[in-house]
CSV table of C-alpha atoms in Angstrom, one decimal:
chain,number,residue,atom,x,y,z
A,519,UNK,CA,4.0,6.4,-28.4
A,520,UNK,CA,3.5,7.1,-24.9
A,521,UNK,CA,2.6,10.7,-26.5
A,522,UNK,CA,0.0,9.9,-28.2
A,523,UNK,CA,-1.8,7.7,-25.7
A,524,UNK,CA,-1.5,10.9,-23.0
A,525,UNK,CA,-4.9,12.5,-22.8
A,526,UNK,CA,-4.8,15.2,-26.0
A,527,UNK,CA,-2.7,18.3,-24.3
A,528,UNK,CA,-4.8,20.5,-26.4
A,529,UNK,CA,-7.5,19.3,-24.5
A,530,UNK,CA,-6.5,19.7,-21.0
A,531,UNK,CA,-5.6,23.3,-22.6
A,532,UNK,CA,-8.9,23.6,-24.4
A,533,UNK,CA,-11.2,22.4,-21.2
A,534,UNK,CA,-9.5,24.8,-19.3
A,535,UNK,CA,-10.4,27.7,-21.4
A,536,UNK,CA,-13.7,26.0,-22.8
A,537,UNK,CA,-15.7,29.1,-21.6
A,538,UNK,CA,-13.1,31.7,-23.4
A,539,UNK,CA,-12.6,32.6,-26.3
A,540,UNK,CA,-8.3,32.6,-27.1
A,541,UNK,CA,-6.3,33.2,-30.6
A,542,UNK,CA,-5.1,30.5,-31.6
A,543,UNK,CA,-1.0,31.9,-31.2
A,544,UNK,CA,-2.2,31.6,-27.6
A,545,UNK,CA,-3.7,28.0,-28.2
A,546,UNK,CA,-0.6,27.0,-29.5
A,547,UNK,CA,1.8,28.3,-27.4
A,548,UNK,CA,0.0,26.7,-24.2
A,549,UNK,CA,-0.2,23.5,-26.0
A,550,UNK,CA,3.5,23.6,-26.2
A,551,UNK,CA,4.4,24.3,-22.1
A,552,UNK,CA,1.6,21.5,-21.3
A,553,UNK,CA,4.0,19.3,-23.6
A,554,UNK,CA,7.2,20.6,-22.2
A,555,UNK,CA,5.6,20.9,-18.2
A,556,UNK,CA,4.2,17.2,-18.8
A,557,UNK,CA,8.2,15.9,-19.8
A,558,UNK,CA,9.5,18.1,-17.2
A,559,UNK,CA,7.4,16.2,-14.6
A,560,UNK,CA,7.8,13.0,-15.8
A,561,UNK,CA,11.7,13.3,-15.2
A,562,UNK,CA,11.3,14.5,-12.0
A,563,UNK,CA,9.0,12.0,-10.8
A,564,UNK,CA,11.2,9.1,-12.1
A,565,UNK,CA,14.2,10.7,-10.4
A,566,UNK,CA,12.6,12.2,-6.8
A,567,UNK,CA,9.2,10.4,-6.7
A,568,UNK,CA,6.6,12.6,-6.7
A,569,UNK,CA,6.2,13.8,-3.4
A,570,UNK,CA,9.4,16.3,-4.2
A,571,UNK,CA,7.0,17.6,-7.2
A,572,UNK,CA,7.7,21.3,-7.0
A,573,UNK,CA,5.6,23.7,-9.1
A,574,UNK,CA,8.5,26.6,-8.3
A,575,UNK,CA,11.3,24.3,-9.4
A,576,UNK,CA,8.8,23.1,-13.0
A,577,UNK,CA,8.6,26.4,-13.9
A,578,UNK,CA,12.2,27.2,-13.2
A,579,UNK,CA,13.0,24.4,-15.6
A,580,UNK,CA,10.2,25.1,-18.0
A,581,UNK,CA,11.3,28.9,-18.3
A,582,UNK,CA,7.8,30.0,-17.4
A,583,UNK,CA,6.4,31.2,-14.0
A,584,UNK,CA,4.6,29.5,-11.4
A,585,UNK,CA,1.4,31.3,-12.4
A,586,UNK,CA,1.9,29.6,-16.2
A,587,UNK,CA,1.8,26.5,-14.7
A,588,UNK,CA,-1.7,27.2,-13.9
A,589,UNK,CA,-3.0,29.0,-17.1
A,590,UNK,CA,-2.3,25.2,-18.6
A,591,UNK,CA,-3.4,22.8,-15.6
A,592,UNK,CA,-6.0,23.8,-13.3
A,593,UNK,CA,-3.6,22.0,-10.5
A,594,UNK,CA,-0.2,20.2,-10.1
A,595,UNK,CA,-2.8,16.8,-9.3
A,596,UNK,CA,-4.4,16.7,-13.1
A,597,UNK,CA,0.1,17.3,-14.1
A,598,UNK,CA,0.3,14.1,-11.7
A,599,UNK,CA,-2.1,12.4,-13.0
A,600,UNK,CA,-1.4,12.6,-16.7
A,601,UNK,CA,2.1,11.7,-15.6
A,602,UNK,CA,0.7,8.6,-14.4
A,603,UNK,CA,-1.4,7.9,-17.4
A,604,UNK,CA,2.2,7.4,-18.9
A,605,UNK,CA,3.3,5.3,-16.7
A,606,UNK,CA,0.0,3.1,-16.7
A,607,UNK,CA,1.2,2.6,-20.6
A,608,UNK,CA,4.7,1.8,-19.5
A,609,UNK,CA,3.4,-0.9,-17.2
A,610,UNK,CA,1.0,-1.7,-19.7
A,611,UNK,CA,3.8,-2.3,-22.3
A,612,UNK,CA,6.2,-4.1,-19.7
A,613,UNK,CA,3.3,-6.6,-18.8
A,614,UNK,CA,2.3,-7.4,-23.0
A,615,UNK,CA,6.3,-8.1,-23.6
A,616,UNK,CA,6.3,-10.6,-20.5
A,617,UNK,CA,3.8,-12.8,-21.7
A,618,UNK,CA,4.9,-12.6,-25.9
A,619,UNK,CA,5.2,-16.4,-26.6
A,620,UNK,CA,3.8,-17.6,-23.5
A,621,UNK,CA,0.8,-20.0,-24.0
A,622,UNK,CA,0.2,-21.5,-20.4
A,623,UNK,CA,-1.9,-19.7,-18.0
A,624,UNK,CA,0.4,-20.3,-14.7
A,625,UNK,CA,3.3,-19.0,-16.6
A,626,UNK,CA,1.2,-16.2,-18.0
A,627,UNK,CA,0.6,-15.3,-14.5
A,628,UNK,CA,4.1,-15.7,-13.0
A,629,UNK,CA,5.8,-13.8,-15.6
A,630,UNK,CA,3.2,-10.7,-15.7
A,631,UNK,CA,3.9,-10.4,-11.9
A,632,UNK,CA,7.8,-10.8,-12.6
A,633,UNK,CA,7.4,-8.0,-15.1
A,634,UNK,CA,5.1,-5.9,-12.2
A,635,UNK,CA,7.6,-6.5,-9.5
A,636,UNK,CA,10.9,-5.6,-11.8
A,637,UNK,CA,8.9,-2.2,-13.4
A,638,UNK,CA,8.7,-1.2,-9.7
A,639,UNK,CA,11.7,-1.9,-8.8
A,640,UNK,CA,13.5,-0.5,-12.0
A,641,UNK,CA,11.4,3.0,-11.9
A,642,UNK,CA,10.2,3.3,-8.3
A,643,UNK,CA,9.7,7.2,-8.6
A,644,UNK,CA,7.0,6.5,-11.4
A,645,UNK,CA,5.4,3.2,-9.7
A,646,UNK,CA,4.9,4.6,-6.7
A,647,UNK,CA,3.1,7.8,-7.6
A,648,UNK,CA,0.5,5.8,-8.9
A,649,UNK,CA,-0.2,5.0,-5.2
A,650,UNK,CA,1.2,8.2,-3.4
A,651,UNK,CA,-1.1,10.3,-5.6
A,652,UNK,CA,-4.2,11.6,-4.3
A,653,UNK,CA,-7.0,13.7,-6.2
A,654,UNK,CA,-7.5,16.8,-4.0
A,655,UNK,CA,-11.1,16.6,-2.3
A,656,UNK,CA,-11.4,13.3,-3.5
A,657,UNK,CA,-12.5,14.1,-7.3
A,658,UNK,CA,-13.4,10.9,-9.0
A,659,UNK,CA,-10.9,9.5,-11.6
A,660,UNK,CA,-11.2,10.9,-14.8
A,661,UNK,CA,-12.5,8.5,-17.6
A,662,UNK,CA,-9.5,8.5,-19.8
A,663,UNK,CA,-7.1,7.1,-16.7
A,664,UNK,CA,-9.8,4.6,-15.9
A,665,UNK,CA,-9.4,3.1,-19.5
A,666,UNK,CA,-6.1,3.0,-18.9
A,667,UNK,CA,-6.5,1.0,-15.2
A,668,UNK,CA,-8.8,-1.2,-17.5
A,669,UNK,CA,-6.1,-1.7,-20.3
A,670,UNK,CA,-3.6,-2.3,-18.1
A,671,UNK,CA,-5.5,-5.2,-15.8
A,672,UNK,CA,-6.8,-7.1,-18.9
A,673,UNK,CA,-3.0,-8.8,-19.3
A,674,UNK,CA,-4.5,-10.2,-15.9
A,675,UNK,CA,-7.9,-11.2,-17.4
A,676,UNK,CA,-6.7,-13.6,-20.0
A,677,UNK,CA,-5.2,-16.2,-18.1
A,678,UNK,CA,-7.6,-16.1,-15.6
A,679,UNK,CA,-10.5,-17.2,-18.4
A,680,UNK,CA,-8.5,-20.5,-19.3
A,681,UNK,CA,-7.9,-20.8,-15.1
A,682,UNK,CA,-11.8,-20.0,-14.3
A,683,UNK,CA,-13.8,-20.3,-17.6
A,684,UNK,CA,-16.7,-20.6,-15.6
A,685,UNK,CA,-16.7,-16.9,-14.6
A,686,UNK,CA,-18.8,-14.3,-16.4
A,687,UNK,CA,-16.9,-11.3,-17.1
A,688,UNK,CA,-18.0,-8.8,-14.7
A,689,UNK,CA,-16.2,-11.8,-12.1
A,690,UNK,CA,-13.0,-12.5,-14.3
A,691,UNK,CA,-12.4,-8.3,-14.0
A,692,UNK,CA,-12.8,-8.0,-10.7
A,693,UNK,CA,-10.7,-11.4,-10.1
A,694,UNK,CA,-8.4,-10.0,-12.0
A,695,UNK,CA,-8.0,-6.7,-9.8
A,696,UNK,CA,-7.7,-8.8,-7.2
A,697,UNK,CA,-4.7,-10.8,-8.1
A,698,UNK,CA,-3.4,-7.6,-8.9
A,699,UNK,CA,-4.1,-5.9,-5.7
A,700,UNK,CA,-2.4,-9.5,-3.7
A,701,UNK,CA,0.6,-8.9,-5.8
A,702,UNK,CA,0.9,-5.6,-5.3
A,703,UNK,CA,0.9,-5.8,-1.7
A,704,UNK,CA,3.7,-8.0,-1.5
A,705,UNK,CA,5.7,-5.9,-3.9
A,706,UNK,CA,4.8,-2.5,-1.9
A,707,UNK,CA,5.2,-4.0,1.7
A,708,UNK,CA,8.4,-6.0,0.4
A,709,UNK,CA,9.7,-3.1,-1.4
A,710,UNK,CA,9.1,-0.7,1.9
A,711,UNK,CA,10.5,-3.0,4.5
A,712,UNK,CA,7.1,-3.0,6.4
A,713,UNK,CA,6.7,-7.1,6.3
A,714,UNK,CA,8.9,-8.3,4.0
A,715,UNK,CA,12.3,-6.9,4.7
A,716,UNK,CA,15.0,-8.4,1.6
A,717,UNK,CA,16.2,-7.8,-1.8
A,718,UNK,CA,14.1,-7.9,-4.6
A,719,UNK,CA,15.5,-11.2,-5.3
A,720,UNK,CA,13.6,-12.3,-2.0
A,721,UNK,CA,10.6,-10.3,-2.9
A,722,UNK,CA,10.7,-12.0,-6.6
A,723,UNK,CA,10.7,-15.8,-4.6
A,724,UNK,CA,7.8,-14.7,-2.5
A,725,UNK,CA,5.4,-13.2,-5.5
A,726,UNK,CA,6.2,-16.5,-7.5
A,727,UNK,CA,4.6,-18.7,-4.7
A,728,UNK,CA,2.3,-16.4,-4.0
A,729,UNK,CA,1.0,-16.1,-8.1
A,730,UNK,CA,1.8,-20.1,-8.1
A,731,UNK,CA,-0.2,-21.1,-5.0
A,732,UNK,CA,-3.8,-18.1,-6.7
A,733,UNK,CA,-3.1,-20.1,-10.0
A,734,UNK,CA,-3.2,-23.5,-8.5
A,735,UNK,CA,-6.0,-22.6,-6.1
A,736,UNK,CA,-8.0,-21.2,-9.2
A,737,UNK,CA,-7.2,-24.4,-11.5
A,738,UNK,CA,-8.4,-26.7,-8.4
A,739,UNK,CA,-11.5,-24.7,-7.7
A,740,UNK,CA,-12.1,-24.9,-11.7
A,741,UNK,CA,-11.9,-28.7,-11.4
A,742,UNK,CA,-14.2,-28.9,-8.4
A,743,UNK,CA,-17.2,-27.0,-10.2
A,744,UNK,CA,-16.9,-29.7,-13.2
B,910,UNK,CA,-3.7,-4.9,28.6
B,911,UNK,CA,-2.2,-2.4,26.1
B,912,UNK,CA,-0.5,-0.4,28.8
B,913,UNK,CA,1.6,-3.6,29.9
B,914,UNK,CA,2.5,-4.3,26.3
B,915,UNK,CA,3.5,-1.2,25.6
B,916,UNK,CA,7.0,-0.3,25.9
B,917,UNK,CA,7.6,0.7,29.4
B,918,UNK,CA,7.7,4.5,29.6
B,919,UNK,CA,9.5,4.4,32.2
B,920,UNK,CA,12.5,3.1,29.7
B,921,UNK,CA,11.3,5.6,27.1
B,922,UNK,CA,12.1,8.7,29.4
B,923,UNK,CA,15.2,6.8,30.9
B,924,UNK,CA,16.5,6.4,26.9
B,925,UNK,CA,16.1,9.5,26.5
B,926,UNK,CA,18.1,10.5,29.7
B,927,UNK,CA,20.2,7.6,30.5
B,928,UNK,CA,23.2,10.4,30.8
B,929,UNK,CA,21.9,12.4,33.2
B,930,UNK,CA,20.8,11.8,36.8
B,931,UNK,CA,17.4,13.2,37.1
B,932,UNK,CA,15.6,13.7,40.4
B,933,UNK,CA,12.9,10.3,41.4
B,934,UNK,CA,9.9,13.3,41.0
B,935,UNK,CA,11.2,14.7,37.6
B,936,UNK,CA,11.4,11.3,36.5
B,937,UNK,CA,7.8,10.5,38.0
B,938,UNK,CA,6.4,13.6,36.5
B,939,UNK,CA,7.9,12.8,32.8
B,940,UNK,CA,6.6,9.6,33.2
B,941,UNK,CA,3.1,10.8,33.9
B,942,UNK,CA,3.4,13.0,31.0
B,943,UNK,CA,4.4,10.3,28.4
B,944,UNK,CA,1.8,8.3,29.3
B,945,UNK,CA,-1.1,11.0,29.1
B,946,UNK,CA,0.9,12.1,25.3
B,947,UNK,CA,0.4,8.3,23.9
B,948,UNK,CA,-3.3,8.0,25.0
B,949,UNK,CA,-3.6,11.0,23.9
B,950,UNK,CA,-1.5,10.8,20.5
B,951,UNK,CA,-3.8,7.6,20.4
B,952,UNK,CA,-7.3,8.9,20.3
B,953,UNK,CA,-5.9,11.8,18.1
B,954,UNK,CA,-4.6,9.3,15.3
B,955,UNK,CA,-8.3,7.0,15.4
B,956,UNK,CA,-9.8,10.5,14.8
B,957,UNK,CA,-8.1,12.0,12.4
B,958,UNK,CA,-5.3,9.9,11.1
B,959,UNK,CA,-1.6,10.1,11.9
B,960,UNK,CA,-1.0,12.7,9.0
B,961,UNK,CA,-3.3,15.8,10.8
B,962,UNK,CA,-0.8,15.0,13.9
B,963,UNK,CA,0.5,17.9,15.3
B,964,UNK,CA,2.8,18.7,18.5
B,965,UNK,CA,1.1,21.8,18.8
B,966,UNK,CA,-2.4,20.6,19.4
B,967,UNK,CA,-0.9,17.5,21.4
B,968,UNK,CA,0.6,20.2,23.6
B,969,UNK,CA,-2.3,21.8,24.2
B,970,UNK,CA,-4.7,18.9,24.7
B,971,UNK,CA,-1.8,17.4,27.1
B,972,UNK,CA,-1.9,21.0,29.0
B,973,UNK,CA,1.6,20.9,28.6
B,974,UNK,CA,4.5,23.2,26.5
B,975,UNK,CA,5.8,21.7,22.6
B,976,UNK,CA,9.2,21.7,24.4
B,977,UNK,CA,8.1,19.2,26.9
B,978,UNK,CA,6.8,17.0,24.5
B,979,UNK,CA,10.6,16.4,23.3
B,980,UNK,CA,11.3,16.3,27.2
B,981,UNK,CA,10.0,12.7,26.8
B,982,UNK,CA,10.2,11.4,23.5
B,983,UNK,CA,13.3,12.2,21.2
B,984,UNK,CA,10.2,13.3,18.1
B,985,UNK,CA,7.2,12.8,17.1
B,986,UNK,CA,8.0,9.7,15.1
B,987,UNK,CA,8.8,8.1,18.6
B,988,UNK,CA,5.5,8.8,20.0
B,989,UNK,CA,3.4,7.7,16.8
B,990,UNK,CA,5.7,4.1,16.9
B,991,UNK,CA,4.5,3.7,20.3
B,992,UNK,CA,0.7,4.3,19.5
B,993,UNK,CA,1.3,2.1,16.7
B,994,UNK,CA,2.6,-0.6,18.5
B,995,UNK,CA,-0.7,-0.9,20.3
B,996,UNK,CA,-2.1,-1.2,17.0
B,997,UNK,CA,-0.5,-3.9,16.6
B,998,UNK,CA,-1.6,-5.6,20.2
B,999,UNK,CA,-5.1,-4.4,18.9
B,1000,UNK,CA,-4.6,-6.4,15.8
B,1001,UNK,CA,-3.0,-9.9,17.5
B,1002,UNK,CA,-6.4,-9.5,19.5
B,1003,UNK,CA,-8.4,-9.4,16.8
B,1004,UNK,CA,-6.7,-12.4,15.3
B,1005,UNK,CA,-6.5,-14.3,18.1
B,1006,UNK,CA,-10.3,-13.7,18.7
B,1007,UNK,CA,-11.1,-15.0,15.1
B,1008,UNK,CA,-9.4,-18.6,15.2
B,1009,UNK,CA,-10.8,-19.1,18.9
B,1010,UNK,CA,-12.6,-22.5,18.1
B,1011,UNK,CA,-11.8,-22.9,14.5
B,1012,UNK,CA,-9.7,-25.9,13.7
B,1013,UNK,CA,-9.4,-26.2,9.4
B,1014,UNK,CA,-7.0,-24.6,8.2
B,1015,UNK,CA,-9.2,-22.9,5.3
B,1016,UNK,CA,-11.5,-21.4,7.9
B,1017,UNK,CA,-8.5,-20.1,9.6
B,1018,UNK,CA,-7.0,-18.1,7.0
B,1019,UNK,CA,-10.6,-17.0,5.7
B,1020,UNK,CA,-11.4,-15.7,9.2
B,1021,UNK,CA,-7.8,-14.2,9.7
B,1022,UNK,CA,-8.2,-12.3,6.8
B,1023,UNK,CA,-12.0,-11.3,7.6
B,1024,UNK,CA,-10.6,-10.1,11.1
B,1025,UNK,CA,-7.9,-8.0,9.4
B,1026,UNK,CA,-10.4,-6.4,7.2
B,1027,UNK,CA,-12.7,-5.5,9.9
B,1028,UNK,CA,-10.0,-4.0,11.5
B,1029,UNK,CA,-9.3,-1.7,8.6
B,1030,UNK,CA,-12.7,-1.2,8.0
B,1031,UNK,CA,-13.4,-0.1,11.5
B,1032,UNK,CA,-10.3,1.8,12.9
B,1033,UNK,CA,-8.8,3.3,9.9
B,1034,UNK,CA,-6.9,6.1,11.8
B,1035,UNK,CA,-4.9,3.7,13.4
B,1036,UNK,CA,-4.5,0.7,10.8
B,1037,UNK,CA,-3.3,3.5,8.1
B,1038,UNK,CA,-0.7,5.0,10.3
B,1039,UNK,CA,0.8,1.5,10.3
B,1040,UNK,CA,1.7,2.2,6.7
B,1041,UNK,CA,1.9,5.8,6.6
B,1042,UNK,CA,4.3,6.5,8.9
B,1043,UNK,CA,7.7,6.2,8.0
B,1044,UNK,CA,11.0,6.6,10.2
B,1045,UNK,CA,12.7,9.6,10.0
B,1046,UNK,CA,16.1,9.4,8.3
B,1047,UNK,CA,15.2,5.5,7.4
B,1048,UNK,CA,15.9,4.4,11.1
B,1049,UNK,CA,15.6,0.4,11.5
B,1050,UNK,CA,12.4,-0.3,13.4
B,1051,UNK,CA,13.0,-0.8,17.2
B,1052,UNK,CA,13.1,-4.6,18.3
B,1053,UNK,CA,10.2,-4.5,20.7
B,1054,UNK,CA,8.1,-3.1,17.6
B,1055,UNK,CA,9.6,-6.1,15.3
B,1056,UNK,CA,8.8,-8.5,18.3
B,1057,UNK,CA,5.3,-6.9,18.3
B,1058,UNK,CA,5.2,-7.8,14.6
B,1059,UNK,CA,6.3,-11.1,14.7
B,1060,UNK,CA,3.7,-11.8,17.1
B,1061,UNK,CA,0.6,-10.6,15.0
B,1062,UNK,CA,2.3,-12.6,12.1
B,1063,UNK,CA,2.1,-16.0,14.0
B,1064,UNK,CA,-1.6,-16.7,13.7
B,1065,UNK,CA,-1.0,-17.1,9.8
B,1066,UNK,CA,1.2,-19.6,10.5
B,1067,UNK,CA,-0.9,-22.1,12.7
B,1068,UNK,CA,-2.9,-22.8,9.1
B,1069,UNK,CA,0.2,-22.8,7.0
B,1070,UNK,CA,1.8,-25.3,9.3
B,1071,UNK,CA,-1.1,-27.3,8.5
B,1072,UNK,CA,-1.1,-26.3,4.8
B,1073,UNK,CA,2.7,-27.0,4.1
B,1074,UNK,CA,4.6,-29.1,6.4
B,1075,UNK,CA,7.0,-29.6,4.5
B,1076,UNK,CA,8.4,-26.2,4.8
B,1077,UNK,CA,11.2,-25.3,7.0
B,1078,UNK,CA,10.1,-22.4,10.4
B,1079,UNK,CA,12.0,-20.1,7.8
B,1080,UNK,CA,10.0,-20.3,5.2
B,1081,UNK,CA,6.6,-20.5,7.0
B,1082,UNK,CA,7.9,-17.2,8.5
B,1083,UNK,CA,8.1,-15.7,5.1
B,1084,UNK,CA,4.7,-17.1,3.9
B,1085,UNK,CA,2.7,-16.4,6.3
B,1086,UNK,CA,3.7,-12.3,5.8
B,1087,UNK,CA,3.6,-13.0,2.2
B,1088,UNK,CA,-0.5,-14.2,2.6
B,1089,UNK,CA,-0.7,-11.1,5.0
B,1090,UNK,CA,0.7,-8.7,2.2
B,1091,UNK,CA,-1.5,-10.1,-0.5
B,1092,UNK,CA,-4.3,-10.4,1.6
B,1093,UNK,CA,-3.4,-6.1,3.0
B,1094,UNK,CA,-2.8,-5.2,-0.8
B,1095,UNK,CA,-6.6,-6.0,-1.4
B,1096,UNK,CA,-7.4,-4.3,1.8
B,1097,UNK,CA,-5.6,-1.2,0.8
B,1098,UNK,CA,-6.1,-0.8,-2.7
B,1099,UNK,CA,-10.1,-1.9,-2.5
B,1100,UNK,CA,-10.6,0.7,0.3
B,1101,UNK,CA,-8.2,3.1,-1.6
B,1102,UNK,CA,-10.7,2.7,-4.7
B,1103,UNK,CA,-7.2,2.0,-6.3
B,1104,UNK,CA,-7.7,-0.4,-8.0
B,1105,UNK,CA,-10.9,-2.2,-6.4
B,1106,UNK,CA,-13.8,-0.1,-6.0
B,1107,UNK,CA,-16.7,-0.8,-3.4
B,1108,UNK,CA,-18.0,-1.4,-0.6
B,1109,UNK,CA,-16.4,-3.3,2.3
B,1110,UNK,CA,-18.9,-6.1,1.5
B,1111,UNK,CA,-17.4,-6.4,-2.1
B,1112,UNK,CA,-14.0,-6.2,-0.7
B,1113,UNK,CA,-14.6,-8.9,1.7
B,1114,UNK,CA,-16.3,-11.1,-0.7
B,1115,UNK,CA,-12.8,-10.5,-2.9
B,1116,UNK,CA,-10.4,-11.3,0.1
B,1117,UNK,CA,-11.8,-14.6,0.1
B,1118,UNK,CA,-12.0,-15.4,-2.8
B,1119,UNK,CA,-8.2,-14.9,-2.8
B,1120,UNK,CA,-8.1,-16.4,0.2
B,1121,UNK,CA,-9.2,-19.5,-0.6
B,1122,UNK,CA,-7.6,-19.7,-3.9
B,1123,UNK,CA,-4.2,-19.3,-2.1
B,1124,UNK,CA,-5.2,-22.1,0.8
B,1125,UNK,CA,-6.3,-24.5,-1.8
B,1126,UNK,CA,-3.3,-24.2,-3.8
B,1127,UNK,CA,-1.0,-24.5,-0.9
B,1128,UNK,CA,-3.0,-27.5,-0.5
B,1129,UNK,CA,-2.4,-29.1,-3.9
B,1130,UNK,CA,1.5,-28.0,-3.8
B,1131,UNK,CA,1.3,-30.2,-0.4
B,1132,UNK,CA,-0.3,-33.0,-2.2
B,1133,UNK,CA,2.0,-32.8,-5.0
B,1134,UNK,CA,5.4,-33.3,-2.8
B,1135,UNK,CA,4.1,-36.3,-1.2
């Protein structure tokens, strides 16, 4: 699955080479490492975080050399980054499963940052190079990871249109970012020891007030504008 | 103000020696120096951020050899806590300077978390290398640093005593840095382009928004018990 959501390999091969000409043996074979260097990276992300990313050590376990590495990704940031487009499905899949079956907005909203907290928690090599990660001279994101962002916040955007029906949807997106960003802060800074110091039991008690007091505030503020 | 507040040198260079006897002038003169290293460390980090720190251009600027940097602090990670801890004094003034006068609750956490957002906005050298910086070999924080925290923490709680009475010092503790680590997530990740993207106007206008969703809510949890 996650697969066939990354961005087409044979396009991260094919924009690379778009001004050459190459037979397609060579197409192929490039294709293939971008598929094995993406696994490769994946693993060690989820097992070192990413700031132990190594291209030396990739290509060791990929059987290539370094300078293969770059015949198939202009830079170890766009290997990053696709790894990260996985793990925006992963969260993306945690978030749907947490809200299966569940039909009232605050729990909708309790249970999505539940899922959040417990993804990072559970794969904190993977969560936190989503945040680690920088694009080198500050390249915009590409378009195909900023569908993702969007995929992954609407989970966010549907309880927030029975909390706030009022809200056009330009608002509800950007509300929904929000309450994203709140939760994340208390995951990161709880997770880090920087404000929150505790287990992620602790950290689990303080998102679920948090997420209870936004939904109540929200509902309240609904009721006001009627 | 900050020089008071900061962690007497004079017990930084006496750590760092308490085995030996030193000479009153070699004490006097490694005094002098630490003092001119965290103004100076200081200025460098609100230019340039903690991560272009460097002993070698410290050194330099301080007129001084790398070895003697090391003379007075035990590493770098010493010297950046102590700039960091008047980051935090900077901060607490900040705060303190937002409530002066304001006596609703609401008001008080909307200005708190204006004030905080300035502050990121405006010194983003020193308010990043709050986060950035991480202790080598996962060393507790210092107490006089956690005290220094504690203290910027406490003007969240003035509105959340209001807010929730019914809570327990304990617990008000624990909200108040959960608000602060929603209310730093959407600082972060709006000025990140993370997750929000924008302009500090569009950030602020989404801090409180949260803001007030969370006061309000706290409010109606309040009414609720009674």
């Amino acid at each position: 699955m996650f697969m066939i959501m990354d961005k087409p390999i044979m396009n991260i091969v094919q924009d690379k080479y778009e001004q050459r000409s190459q037979r397609p043996a060579t197409l192929a074979r490039k294709t293939e490492l971008a598929a094995r260097l993406i696994d490769l990276a994946d693993a060690a992300i989820d097992a070192a975080g990413v700031q132990e990313l190594r291209a030396r050590a990739l290509a060791e376990a990929a059987g290539c050399s370094v300078g293969a590495i770059y015949s198939v990704f202009p830079d170890l940031d766009e290997l990053i980054l696709t790894v990260n487009g996985r793990t925006l499905d992963r969260i993306d899949a945690a978030l749907a499963a947490a809200v299966l079956g569940c039909t009232t907005p605050m729990q909708q909203m309790e249970r999505l940052a539940s899922a959040y907290l417990n993804y990072a928690v559970d794969h904190r090599g993977h969560w936190s190079a989503l945040f680690q990660h920088r694009m080198i001279g500050e390249r915009p994101l590409p378009g195909w990871y900023a569908t993702r962002l969007d995929l992954a916040f609407r989970h966010i955007e549907g309880p927030l249109q029975v909390l706030r029906p009022d809200l056009d949807e330009a608002s509800r997106v950007q509300l929904a970012r929000t309450v994203f960003s709140a939760v994340h802060g208390v995951v990161e800074l709880g997770l880090s020891g920087k404000a929150l110091s505790g287990t992620p039991e602790t950290i689990g008690d303080q998102v679920q007030i948090l997420v209870s007091a936004i939904a109540h505030g929200l509902a309240w503020k609904n009721r006001e504008l009627k």
